[in-house]
Amino acid sequence: GLVDYSEGSISFLKGIKLGYLAQQHDLSGNLTVIEEATKTFDPLFTAEERMHKIEAQMAEIGADIELLGEKYTIAQKEFELLGGYGWKSRLHGVLKGLGLTEVFWDKPVNVLSGGEKTRLQLAKMLLENNDVLLLDEPTNHLDIQAAQWLTDYLLRYNGTVLLISHDLGTIMSISDRI
């Protein structure tokens, strides 16, 4: 949707979530790295809050426990689909895997270098539970360890990946394992 196309069509199944990592991005602001990355989990926090509200309703005298139980089951399934209680471990693992260790977590986003911002943008995209990833030069600004971590991550990824890269090592590593 960033550039109009002159012919043809683009279509997606209903509900497909698309993640796009551009070479240029506009991350800025005073949020810290950990705060910015944690925003990715806002839908999970909303689902958890919905669960707590239903729990409170169930504790009320005269509550329709059967109806609320059904609502709670739906909210709980959504919570689990969004990452459940493992969100913090996943957050920390992705940040560390991309080289954004604890040293960076309290830094404001606006003081990060361009490469560090790219790593953070990539981390956020990987944490979003997208069905399709469009990655334009994702290994730019990654050291060897982070590039290897990303390669391993993408090999375990359950969705579709479209990868544009001039990094022959990453391309060969991925194509050898497919």
Coordinates of C-alpha atoms in Angstrom, one line a residue:
G1 CA 0.0 0.0 0.0
L2 CA 3.0 2.3 0.0
V3 CA 3.3 2.6 -3.8
D4 CA 0.4 2.4 -6.3
Y5 CA 0.7 -0.3 -8.9
S6 CA -0.2 0.2 -12.5
E7 CA -1.9 -3.1 -13.3
G8 CA -2.8 -6.5 -11.8
S9 CA -4.2 -7.0 -8.3
I10 CA -3.2 -7.8 -4.8
S11 CA -5.3 -9.9 -2.6
F12 CA -5.0 -11.5 0.8
L13 CA -7.2 -13.9 2.8
K14 CA -9.4 -12.2 5.3
G15 CA -7.6 -11.7 8.6
I16 CA -4.0 -12.1 7.3
K17 CA -1.5 -10.0 9.2
L18 CA 1.3 -8.6 7.1
G19 CA 4.6 -7.4 8.6
Y20 CA 6.9 -5.2 6.5
L21 CA 10.5 -4.3 7.3
A22 CA 11.6 -1.4 5.1
Q23 CA 15.1 -0.2 4.8
Q24 CA 14.0 3.2 6.0
H25 CA 11.9 3.7 9.1
D26 CA 10.8 6.5 11.4
L27 CA 11.2 5.2 14.9
S28 CA 11.6 8.1 17.3
G29 CA 10.3 9.4 20.6
N30 CA 11.2 9.3 24.3
L31 CA 10.0 5.7 25.0
T32 CA 12.8 3.4 26.0
V33 CA 13.7 0.4 23.8
I34 CA 11.9 -2.0 26.2
E35 CA 8.8 0.3 26.3
E36 CA 8.7 0.6 22.5
A37 CA 9.1 -3.2 22.0
T38 CA 6.5 -3.9 24.7
K39 CA 3.9 -1.9 22.8
T40 CA 3.8 -4.8 20.4
F41 CA 1.9 -6.7 23.1
D42 CA -0.9 -4.2 23.6
P43 CA -3.5 -6.6 22.1
L44 CA -2.4 -9.2 24.6
F45 CA -2.7 -6.8 27.5
T46 CA -6.2 -5.8 26.3
A47 CA -7.2 -9.5 26.2
E48 CA -5.8 -10.0 29.7
E49 CA -7.7 -7.0 31.0
R50 CA -10.9 -8.4 29.4
M51 CA -10.3 -11.7 31.3
H52 CA -9.9 -9.8 34.6
K53 CA -13.1 -7.8 34.0
I54 CA -15.0 -11.1 33.4
E55 CA -13.5 -12.6 36.5
A56 CA -14.7 -9.6 38.5
Q57 CA -18.2 -10.0 37.0
M58 CA -18.2 -13.7 37.9
A59 CA -17.6 -12.8 41.5
E60 CA -20.7 -10.7 41.7
I61 CA -23.8 -12.2 43.4
G62 CA -26.4 -13.3 40.9
A63 CA -23.9 -13.4 38.0
D64 CA -24.7 -15.6 35.0
I65 CA -21.8 -17.9 35.5
E66 CA -22.5 -20.0 32.4
L67 CA -22.6 -17.0 30.0
L68 CA -19.6 -15.4 31.7
G69 CA -17.7 -18.7 31.6
E70 CA -18.2 -18.8 27.8
K71 CA -17.0 -15.3 27.5
Y72 CA -14.0 -16.0 29.7
T73 CA -13.1 -19.1 27.6
I74 CA -13.1 -16.9 24.5
A75 CA -11.0 -14.2 26.1
Q76 CA -8.6 -16.8 27.5
K77 CA -8.1 -18.4 24.1
E78 CA -7.4 -15.0 22.5
F79 CA -4.9 -14.3 25.3
E80 CA -3.1 -17.6 24.7
L81 CA -3.1 -17.0 20.9
L82 CA -1.4 -13.7 21.5
G83 CA 1.4 -15.2 23.5
G84 CA -0.2 -15.6 27.0
Y85 CA 2.1 -15.5 29.9
G86 CA 5.3 -16.2 27.8
W87 CA 5.3 -12.7 26.3
K88 CA 8.1 -11.3 28.4
S89 CA 10.4 -14.3 27.7
R90 CA 9.7 -14.0 24.0
L91 CA 10.3 -10.2 24.1
H92 CA 13.6 -10.6 25.9
G93 CA 14.7 -13.5 23.6
V94 CA 14.0 -11.5 20.4
L95 CA 15.7 -8.4 21.6
K96 CA 18.8 -10.2 22.8
G97 CA 18.8 -12.4 19.6
L98 CA 19.0 -9.2 17.5
G99 CA 21.8 -7.8 19.7
L100 CA 19.7 -5.4 21.7
T101 CA 20.8 -6.7 25.1
E102 CA 19.8 -5.3 28.5
V103 CA 22.3 -2.4 28.0
F104 CA 19.9 -0.9 25.5
W105 CA 16.6 -1.5 27.2
D106 CA 16.5 1.8 29.2
K107 CA 17.8 4.0 26.4
P108 CA 15.3 6.3 24.7
V109 CA 14.6 5.3 21.1
N110 CA 15.6 8.8 19.9
V111 CA 19.2 8.4 21.0
L112 CA 19.7 5.1 19.1
S113 CA 21.8 4.9 16.0
G114 CA 20.2 4.1 12.7
G115 CA 21.3 0.4 12.9
E116 CA 20.0 0.1 16.5
K117 CA 16.6 1.5 15.4
T118 CA 16.6 -1.0 12.5
R119 CA 17.2 -3.8 14.9
L120 CA 14.4 -2.5 17.2
Q121 CA 12.0 -2.2 14.2
L122 CA 12.8 -5.8 13.1
A123 CA 12.3 -7.0 16.7
K124 CA 8.9 -5.4 16.9
M125 CA 7.8 -6.9 13.6
L126 CA 8.9 -10.4 14.6
L127 CA 7.0 -10.0 17.9
E128 CA 3.7 -9.0 16.1
N129 CA 2.5 -12.6 15.2
N130 CA 2.3 -11.7 11.5
D131 CA 1.3 -14.3 8.9
V132 CA 3.5 -12.9 6.2
L133 CA 6.8 -11.2 6.6
L134 CA 8.2 -8.9 3.9
L135 CA 11.8 -8.3 4.7
D136 CA 13.9 -5.8 2.7
E137 CA 17.6 -6.3 3.6
P138 CA 16.9 -7.5 7.2
T139 CA 20.6 -8.3 7.8
N140 CA 21.7 -4.8 7.3
H141 CA 23.1 -3.5 10.6
L142 CA 23.3 -7.0 12.1
D143 CA 26.5 -8.6 13.3
I144 CA 27.3 -12.2 12.5
Q145 CA 25.6 -13.5 15.6
A146 CA 22.4 -11.5 15.1
A147 CA 22.3 -12.5 11.4
Q148 CA 22.6 -16.2 12.4
W149 CA 19.9 -15.8 15.0
L150 CA 17.6 -14.2 12.5
T151 CA 18.3 -17.0 10.0
D152 CA 17.5 -19.6 12.6
Y153 CA 14.4 -17.7 13.6
L154 CA 13.1 -17.5 10.0
L155 CA 13.7 -21.2 9.5
R156 CA 11.4 -22.0 12.5
Y157 CA 8.8 -19.3 11.5
N158 CA 5.4 -20.8 10.6
G159 CA 4.3 -18.1 8.2
T160 CA 5.4 -16.9 4.8
V161 CA 8.6 -15.0 4.3
L162 CA 9.6 -12.9 1.3
L163 CA 13.2 -11.9 1.8
I164 CA 15.3 -9.5 -0.2
S165 CA 18.9 -9.6 0.7
H166 CA 22.4 -9.1 -0.8
D167 CA 23.8 -11.1 2.1
L168 CA 24.8 -14.3 0.2
G169 CA 25.7 -16.1 3.5
T170 CA 22.2 -15.7 4.9
I171 CA 20.5 -16.6 1.6
M172 CA 22.7 -19.8 1.2
S173 CA 22.2 -20.7 4.9
I174 CA 18.4 -20.5 4.5
S175 CA 18.2 -22.1 1.1
D176 CA 20.4 -25.1 2.3
R177 CA 18.0 -25.8 5.1
I178 CA 14.7 -25.5 3.1

